[in-house]
PDB file of C-alpha atoms and ligand atoms in Angstrom:
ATOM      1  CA  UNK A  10      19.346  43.201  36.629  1.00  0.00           C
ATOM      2  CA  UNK A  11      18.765  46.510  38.226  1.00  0.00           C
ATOM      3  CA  UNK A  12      19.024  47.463  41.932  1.00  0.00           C
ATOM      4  CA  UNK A  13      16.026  48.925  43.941  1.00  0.00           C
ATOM      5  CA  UNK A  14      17.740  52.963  44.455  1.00  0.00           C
ATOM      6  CA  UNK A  15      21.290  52.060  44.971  1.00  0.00           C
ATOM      7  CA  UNK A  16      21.952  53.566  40.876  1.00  0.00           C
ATOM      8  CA  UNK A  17      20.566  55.315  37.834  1.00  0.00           C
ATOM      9  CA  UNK A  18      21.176  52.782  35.190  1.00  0.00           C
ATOM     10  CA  UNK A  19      22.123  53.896  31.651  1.00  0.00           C
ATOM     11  CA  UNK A  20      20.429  51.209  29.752  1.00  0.00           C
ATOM     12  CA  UNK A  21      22.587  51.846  25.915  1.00  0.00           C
ATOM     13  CA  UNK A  22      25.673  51.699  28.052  1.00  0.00           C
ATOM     14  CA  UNK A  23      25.066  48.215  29.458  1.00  0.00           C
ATOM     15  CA  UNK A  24      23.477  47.434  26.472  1.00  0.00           C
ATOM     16  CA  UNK A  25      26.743  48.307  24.299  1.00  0.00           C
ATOM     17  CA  UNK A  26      29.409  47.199  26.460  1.00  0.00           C
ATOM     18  CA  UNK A  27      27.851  44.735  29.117  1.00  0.00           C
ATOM     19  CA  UNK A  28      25.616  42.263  27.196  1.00  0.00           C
ATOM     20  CA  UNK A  29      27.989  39.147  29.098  1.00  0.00           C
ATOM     21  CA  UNK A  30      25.930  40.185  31.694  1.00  0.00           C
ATOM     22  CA  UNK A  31      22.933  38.533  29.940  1.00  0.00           C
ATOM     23  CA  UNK A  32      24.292  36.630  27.430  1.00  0.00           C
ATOM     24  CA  UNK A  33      25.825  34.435  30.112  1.00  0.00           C
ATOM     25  CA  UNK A  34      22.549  34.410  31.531  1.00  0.00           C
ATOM     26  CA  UNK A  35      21.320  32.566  28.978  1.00  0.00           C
ATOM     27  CA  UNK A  36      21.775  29.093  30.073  1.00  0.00           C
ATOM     28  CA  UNK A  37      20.041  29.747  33.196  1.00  0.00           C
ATOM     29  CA  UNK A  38      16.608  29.812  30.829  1.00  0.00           C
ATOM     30  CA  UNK A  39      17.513  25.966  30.354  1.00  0.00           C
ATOM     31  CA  UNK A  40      17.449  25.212  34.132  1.00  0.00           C
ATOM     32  CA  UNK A  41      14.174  27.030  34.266  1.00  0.00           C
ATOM     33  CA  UNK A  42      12.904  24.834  31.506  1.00  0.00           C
ATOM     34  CA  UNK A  43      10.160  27.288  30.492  1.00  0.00           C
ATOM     35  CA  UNK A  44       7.140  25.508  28.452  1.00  0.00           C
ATOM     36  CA  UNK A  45       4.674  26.653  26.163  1.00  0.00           C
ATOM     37  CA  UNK A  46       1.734  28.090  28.126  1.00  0.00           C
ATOM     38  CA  UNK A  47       3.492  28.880  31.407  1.00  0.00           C
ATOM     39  CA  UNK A  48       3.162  31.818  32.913  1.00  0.00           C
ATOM     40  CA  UNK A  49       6.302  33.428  34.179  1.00  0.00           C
ATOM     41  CA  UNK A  50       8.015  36.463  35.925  1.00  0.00           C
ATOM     42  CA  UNK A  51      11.371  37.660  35.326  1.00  0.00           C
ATOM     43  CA  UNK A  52      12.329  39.670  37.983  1.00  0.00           C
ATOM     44  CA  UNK A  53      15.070  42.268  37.746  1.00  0.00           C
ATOM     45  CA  UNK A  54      14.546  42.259  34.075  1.00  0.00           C
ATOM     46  CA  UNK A  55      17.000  44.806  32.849  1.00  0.00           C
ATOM     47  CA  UNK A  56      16.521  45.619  29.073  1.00  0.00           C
ATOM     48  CA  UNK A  57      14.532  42.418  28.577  1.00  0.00           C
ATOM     49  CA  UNK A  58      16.650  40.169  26.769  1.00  0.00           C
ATOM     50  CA  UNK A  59      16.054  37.301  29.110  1.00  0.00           C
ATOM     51  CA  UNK A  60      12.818  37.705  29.075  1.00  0.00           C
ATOM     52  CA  UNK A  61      12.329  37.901  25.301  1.00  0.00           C
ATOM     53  CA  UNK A  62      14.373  34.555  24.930  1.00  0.00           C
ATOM     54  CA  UNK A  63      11.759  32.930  27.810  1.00  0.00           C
ATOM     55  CA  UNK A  64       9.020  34.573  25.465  1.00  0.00           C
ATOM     56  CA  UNK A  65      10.358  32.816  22.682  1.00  0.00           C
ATOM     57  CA  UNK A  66      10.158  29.022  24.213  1.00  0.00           C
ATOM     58  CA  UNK A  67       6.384  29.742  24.599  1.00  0.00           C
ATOM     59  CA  UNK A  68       6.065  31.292  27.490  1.00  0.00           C
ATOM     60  CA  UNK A  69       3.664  33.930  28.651  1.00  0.00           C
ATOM     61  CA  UNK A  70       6.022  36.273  30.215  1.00  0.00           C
ATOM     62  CA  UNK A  71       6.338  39.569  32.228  1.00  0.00           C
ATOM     63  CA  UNK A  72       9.539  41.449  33.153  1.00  0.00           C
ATOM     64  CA  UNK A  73       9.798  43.340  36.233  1.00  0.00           C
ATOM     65  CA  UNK A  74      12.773  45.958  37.354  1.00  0.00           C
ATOM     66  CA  UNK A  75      13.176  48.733  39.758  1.00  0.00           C
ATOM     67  CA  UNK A  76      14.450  50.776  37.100  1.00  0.00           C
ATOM     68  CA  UNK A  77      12.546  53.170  34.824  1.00  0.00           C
ATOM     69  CA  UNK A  78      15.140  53.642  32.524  1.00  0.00           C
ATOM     70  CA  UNK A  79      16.036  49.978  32.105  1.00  0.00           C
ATOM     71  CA  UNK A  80      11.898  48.857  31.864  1.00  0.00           C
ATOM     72  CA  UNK A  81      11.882  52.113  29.254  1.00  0.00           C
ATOM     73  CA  UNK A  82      14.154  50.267  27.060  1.00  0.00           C
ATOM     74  CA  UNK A  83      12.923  46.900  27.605  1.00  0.00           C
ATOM     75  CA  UNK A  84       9.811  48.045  26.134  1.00  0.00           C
ATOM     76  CA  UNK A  85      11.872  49.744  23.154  1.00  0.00           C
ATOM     77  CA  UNK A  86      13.120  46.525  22.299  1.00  0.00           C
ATOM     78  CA  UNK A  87      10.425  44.086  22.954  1.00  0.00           C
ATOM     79  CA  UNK A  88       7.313  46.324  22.713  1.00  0.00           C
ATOM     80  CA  UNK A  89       4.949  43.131  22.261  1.00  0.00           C
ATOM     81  CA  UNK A  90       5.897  41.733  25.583  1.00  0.00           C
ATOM     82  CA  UNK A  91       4.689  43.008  29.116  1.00  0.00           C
ATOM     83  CA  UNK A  92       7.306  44.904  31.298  1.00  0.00           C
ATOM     84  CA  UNK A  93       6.848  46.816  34.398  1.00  0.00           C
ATOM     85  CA  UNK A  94       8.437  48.950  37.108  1.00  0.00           C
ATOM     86  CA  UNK A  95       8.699  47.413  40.255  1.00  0.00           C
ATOM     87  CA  UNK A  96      10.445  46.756  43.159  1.00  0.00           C
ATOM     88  CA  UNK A  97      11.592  43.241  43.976  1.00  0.00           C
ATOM     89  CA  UNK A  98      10.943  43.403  47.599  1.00  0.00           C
ATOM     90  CA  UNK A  99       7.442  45.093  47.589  1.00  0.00           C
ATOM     91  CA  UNK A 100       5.619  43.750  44.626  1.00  0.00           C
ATOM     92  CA  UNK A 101       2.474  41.433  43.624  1.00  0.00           C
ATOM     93  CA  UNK A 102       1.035  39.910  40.922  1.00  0.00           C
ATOM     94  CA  UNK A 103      -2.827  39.651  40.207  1.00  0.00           C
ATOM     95  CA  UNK A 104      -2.542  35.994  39.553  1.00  0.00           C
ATOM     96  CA  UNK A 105      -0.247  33.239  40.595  1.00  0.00           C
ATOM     97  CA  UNK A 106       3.182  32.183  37.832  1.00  0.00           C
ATOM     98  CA  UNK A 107       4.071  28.892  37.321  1.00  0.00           C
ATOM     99  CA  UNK A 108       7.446  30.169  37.752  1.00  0.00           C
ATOM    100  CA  UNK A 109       9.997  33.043  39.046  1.00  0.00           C
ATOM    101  CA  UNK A 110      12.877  33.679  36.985  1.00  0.00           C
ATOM    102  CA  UNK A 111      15.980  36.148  38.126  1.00  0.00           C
ATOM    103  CA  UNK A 112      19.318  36.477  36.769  1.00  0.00           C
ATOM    104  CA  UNK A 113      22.137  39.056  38.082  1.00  0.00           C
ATOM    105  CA  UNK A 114      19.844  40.737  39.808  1.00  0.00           C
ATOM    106  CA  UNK A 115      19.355  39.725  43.494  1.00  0.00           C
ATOM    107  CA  UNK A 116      22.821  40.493  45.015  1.00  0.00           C
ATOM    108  CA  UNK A 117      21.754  44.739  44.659  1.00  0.00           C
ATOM    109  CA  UNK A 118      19.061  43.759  47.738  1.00  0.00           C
ATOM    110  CA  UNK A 119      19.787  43.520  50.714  1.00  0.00           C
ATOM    111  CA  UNK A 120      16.557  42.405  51.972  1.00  0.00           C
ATOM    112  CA  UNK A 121      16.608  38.692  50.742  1.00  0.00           C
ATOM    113  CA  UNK A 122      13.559  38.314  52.612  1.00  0.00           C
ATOM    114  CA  UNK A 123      11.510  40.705  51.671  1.00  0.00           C
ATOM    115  CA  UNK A 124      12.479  39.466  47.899  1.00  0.00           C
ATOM    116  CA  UNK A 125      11.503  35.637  49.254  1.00  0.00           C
ATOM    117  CA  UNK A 126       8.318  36.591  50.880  1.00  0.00           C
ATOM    118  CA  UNK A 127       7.238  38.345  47.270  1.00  0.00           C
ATOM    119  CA  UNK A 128       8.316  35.594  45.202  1.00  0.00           C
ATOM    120  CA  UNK A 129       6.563  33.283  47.403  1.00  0.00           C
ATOM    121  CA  UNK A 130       3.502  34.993  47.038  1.00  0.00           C
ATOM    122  CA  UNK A 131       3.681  35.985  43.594  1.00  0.00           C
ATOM    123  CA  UNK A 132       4.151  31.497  42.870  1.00  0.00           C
ATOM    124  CA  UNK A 133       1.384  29.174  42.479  1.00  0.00           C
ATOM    125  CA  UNK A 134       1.692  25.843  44.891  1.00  0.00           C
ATOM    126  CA  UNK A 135       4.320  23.575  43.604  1.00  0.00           C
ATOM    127  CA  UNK A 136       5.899  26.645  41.446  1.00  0.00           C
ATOM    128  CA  UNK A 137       9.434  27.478  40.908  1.00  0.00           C
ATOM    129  CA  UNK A 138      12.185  29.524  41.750  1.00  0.00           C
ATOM    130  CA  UNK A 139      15.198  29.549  39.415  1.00  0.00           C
ATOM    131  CA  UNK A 140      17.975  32.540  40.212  1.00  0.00           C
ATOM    132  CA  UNK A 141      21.156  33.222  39.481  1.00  0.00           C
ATOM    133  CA  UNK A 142      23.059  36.518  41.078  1.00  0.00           C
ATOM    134  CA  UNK A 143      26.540  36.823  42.877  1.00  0.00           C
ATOM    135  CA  UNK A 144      27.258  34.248  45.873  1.00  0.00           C
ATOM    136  CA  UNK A 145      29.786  34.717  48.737  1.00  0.00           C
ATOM    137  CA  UNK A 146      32.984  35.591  46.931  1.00  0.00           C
ATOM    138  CA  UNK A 147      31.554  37.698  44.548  1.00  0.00           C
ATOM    139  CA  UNK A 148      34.065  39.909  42.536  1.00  0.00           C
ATOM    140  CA  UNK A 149      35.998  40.153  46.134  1.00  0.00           C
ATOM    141  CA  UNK A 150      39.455  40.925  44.064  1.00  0.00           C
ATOM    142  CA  UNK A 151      37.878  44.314  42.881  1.00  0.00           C
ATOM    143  CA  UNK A 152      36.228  44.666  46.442  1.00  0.00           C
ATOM    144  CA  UNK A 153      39.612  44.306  48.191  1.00  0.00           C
ATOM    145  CA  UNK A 154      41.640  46.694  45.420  1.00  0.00           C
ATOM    146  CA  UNK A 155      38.317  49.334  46.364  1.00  0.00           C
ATOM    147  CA  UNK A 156      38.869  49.497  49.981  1.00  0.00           C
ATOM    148  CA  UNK A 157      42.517  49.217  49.665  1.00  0.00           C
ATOM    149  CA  UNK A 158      42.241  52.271  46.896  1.00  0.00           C
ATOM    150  CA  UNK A 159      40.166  54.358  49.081  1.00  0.00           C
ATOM    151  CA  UNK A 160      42.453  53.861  52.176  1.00  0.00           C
ATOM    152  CA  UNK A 161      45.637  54.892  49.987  1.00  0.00           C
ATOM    153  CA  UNK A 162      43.411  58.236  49.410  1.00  0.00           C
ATOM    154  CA  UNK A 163      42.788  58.322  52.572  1.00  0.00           C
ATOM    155  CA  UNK A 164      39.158  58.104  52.225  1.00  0.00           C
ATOM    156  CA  UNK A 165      37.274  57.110  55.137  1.00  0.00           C
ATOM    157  CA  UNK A 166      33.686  57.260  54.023  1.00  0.00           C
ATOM    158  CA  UNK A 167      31.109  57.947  56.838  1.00  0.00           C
ATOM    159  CA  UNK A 168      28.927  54.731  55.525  1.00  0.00           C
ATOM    160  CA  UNK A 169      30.605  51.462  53.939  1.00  0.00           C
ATOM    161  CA  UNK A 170      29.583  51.889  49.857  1.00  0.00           C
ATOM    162  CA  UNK A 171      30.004  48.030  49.553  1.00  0.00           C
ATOM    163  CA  UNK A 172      25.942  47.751  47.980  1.00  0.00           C
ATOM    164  CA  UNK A 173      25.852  44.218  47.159  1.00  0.00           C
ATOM    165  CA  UNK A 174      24.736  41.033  49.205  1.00  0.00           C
ATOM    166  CA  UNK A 175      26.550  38.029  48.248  1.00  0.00           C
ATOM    167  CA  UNK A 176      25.169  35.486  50.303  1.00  0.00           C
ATOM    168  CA  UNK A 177      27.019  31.782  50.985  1.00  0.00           C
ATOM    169  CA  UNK A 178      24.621  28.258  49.509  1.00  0.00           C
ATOM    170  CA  UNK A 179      24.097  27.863  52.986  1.00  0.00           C
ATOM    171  CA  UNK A 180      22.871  31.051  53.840  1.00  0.00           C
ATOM    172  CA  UNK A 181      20.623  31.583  51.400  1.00  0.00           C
ATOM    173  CA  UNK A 182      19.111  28.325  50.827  1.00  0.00           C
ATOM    174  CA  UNK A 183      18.071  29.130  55.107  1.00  0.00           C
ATOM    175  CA  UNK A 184      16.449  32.124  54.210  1.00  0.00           C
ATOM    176  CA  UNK A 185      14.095  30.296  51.250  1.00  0.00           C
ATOM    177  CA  UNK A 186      13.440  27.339  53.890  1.00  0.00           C
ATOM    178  CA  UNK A 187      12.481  29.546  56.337  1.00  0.00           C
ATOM    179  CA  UNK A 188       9.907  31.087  53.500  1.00  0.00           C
ATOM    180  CA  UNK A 189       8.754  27.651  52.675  1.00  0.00           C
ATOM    181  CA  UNK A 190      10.307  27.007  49.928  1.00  0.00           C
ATOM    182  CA  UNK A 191      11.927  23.321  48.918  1.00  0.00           C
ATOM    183  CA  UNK A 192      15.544  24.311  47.646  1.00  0.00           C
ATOM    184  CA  UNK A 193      16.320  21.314  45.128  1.00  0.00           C
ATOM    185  CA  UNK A 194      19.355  22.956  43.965  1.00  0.00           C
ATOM    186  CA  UNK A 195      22.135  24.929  44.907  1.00  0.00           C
ATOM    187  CA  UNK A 196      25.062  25.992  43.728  1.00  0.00           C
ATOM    188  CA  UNK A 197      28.571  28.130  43.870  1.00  0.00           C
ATOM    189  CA  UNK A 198      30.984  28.789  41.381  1.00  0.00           C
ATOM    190  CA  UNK A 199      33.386  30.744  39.819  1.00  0.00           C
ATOM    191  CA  UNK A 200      32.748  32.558  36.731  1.00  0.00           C
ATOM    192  CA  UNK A 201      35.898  34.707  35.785  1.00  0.00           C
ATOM    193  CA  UNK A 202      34.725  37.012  32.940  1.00  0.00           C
ATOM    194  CA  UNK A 203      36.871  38.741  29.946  1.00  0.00           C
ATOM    195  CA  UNK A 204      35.671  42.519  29.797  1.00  0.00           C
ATOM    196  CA  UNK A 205      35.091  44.206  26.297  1.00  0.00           C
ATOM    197  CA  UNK A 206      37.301  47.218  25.474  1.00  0.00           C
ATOM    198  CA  UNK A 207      40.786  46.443  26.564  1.00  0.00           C
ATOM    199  CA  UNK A 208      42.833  48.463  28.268  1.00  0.00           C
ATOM    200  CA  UNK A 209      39.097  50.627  29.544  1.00  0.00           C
ATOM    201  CA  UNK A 210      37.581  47.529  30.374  1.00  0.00           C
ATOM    202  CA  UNK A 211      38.169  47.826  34.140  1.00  0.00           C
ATOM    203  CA  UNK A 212      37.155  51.379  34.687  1.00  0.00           C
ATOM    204  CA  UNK A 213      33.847  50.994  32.930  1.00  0.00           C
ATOM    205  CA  UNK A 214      32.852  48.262  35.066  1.00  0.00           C
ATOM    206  CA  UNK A 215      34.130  50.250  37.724  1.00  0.00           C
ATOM    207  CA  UNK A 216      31.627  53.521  36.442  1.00  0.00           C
ATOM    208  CA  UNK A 217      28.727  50.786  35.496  1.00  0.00           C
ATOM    209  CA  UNK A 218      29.082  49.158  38.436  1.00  0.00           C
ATOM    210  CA  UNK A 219      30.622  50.399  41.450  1.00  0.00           C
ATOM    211  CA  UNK A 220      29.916  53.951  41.077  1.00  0.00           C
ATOM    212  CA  UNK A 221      29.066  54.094  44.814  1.00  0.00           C
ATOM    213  CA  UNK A 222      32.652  53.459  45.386  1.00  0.00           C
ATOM    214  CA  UNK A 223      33.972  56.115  42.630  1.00  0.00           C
ATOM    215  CA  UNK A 224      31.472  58.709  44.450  1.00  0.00           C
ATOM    216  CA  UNK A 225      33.188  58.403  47.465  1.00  0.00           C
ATOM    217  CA  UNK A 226      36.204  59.896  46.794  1.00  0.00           C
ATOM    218  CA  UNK A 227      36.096  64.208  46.098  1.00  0.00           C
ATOM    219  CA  UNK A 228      36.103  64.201  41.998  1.00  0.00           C
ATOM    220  CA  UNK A 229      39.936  65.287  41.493  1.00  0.00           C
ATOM    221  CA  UNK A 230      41.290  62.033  43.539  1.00  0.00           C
ATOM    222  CA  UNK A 231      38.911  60.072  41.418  1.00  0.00           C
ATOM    223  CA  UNK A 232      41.663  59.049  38.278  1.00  0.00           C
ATOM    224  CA  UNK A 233      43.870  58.109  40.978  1.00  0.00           C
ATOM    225  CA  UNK A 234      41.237  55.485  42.983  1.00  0.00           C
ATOM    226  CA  UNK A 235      40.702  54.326  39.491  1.00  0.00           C
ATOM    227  CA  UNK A 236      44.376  54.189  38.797  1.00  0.00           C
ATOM    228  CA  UNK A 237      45.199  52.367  42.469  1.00  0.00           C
ATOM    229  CA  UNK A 238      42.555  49.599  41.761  1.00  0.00           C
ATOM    230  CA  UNK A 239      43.912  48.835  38.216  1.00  0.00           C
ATOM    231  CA  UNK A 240      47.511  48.405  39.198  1.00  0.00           C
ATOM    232  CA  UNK A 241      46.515  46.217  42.255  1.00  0.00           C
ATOM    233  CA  UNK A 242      44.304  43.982  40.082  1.00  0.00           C
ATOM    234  CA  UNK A 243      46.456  43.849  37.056  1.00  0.00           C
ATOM    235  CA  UNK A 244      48.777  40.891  37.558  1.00  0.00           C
ATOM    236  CA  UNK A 245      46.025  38.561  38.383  1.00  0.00           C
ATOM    237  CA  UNK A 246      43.310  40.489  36.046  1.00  0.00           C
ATOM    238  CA  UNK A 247      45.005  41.794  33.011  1.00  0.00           C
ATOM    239  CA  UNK A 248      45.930  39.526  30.030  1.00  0.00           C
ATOM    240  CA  UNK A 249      46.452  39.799  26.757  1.00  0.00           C
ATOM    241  CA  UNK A 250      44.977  42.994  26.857  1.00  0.00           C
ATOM    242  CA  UNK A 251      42.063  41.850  28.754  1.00  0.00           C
ATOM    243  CA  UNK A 252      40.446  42.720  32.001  1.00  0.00           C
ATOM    244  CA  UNK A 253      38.493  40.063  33.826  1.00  0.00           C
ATOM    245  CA  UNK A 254      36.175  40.330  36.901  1.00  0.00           C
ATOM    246  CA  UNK A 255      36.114  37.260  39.130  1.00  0.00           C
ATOM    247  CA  UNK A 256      32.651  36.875  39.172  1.00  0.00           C
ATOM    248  CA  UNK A 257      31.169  33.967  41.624  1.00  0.00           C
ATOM    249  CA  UNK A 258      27.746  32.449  40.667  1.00  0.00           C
ATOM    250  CA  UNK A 259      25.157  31.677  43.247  1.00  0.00           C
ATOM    251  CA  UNK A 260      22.525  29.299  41.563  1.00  0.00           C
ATOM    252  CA  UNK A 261      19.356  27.913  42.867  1.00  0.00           C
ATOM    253  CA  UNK A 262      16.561  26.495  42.088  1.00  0.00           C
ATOM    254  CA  UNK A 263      13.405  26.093  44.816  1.00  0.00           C
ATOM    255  CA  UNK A 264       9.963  24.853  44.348  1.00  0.00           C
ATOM    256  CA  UNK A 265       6.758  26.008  46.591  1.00  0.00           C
ATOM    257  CA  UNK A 266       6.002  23.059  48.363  1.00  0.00           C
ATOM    258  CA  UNK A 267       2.454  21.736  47.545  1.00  0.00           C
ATOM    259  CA  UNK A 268       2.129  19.562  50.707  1.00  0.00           C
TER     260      UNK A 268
HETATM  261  C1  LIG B 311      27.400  40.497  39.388  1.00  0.00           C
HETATM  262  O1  LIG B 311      26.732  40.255  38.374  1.00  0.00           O
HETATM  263  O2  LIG B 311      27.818  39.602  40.107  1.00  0.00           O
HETATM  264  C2  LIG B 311      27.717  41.899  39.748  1.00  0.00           C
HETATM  265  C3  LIG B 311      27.416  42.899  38.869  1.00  0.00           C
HETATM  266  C4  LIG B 311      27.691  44.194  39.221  1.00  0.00           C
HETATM  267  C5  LIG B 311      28.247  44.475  40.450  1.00  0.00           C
HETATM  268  C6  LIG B 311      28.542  43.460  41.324  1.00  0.00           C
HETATM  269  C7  LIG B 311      28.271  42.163  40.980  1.00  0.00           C
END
């Protein structure tokens, strides 16, 4: 799931209090339809529980991430199974996969080409593509409360923060054609997800997540970002005691054309 150098990931953390962020993964491993004997690459593995449940349909499988500390505990947790550290937009495999796997990963690179070009390369002819990561639309509640948060502060950061590419069906389907790639499936939708720990939910997301934003504002204005965002977000949000993001799913699925 990790980024290639926009964070330092602490794996426990997202481990403890952001397993949706696999666990709703988890049907994307039925779309990629994994069977016994194939080899496959999960790319942007995280801590490797994706690629453990691929693993367990019979697959020969190898996790990838840009992110020591998330590979580190991958291999803590699934020590039998073959993880690496790697970046998404410069990597290569010895031999071809049957497939490419990717889930919440993709939208933390900008370069969608670079990442196209490797997968491409990394596939065997007539091999598969199956990803799922945040599509135009993407959390854009918590987006608008962070620049509107900022502004109140009166925060004008030399760079934009915003890290994440959240590309439209359209646009990204182009950039796979233009690799060669058959898309066979795409899709958009909208995912609204509860948050664990109540009333804390939204700032922890906030600190996993959009810590670029937080670290743009001097540390003692940093409660009251976090405050502004929370009280813009909370009537549509907050309820019953629970924060949700307004997460928008990108889904596709494209094959390496053999002809
Ligand atoms: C996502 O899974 O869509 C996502 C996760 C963290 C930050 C932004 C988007």
């Amino acid at each position: 799931m990790s980024d290639a150098g926009v964070a330092t990931w602490n794996p426990e953390l997202y481990d403890a209090r952001h397993s949706f962020v696999w666990q709703r993964g988890a049907d994307l491993i039925d779309l990629l339809n994994p069977q016994a004997g194939e080899r496959i690459l999960d790319l942007g593995c995280g801590t490797g529980h994706l690629t453990a449940q691929i693993a367990a349909r019979g697959a020969e499988v190898m996790g990838i991430d840009s992110s020591t500390e998330m590979i580190e505990e991958a291999r803590k947790h699934y020590p039998t199974l073959e993880f690496r550290v790697a970046d998404a937009r410069d990597f290569s495999l010895g031999q071809p996969v049957d497939a490419v796997f990717s889930n919440a990963a993709l939208h933390w690179i900008q370069q969608a080409e670079r990442v196209a070009s490797c997968v491409w390369k990394a596939l065997r002819l007539g091999g598969r593509f199956v990803a799922e990561f945040g599509g135009k639309g993407n959390v854009q509640r918590l987006v608008n409360a962070f620049y509107r948060s900022l502004e109140a502060l009166n925060v004008n950061p030399e760079k934009d923060p915003n890290p994440w590419y959240f590309p439209s069906v359209g646009e990204y389907s182009s950039i796979l054609e233009r690799q060669g790639f058959d898309v066979t499936f795409a899709v958009l939708f909208d995912r609204l997800t509860p948050l664990e720990e109540g009333e804390d939910g939204m700032r922890n997301w906030i600190r996993m997540f959009a810590g670029v934003f937080l670290a743009a504002v001097p540390a003692k204005g940093q409660g009251r970002f976090l405050e502004g965002v929370e009280s813009m977000l909370r009537p549509d949000l907050f309820h019953d005691g629970t924060w949700h993001v307004d997460y928008r799913r990108l889904r596709v699925v494209a094959r390496k054309a053999s002809v």
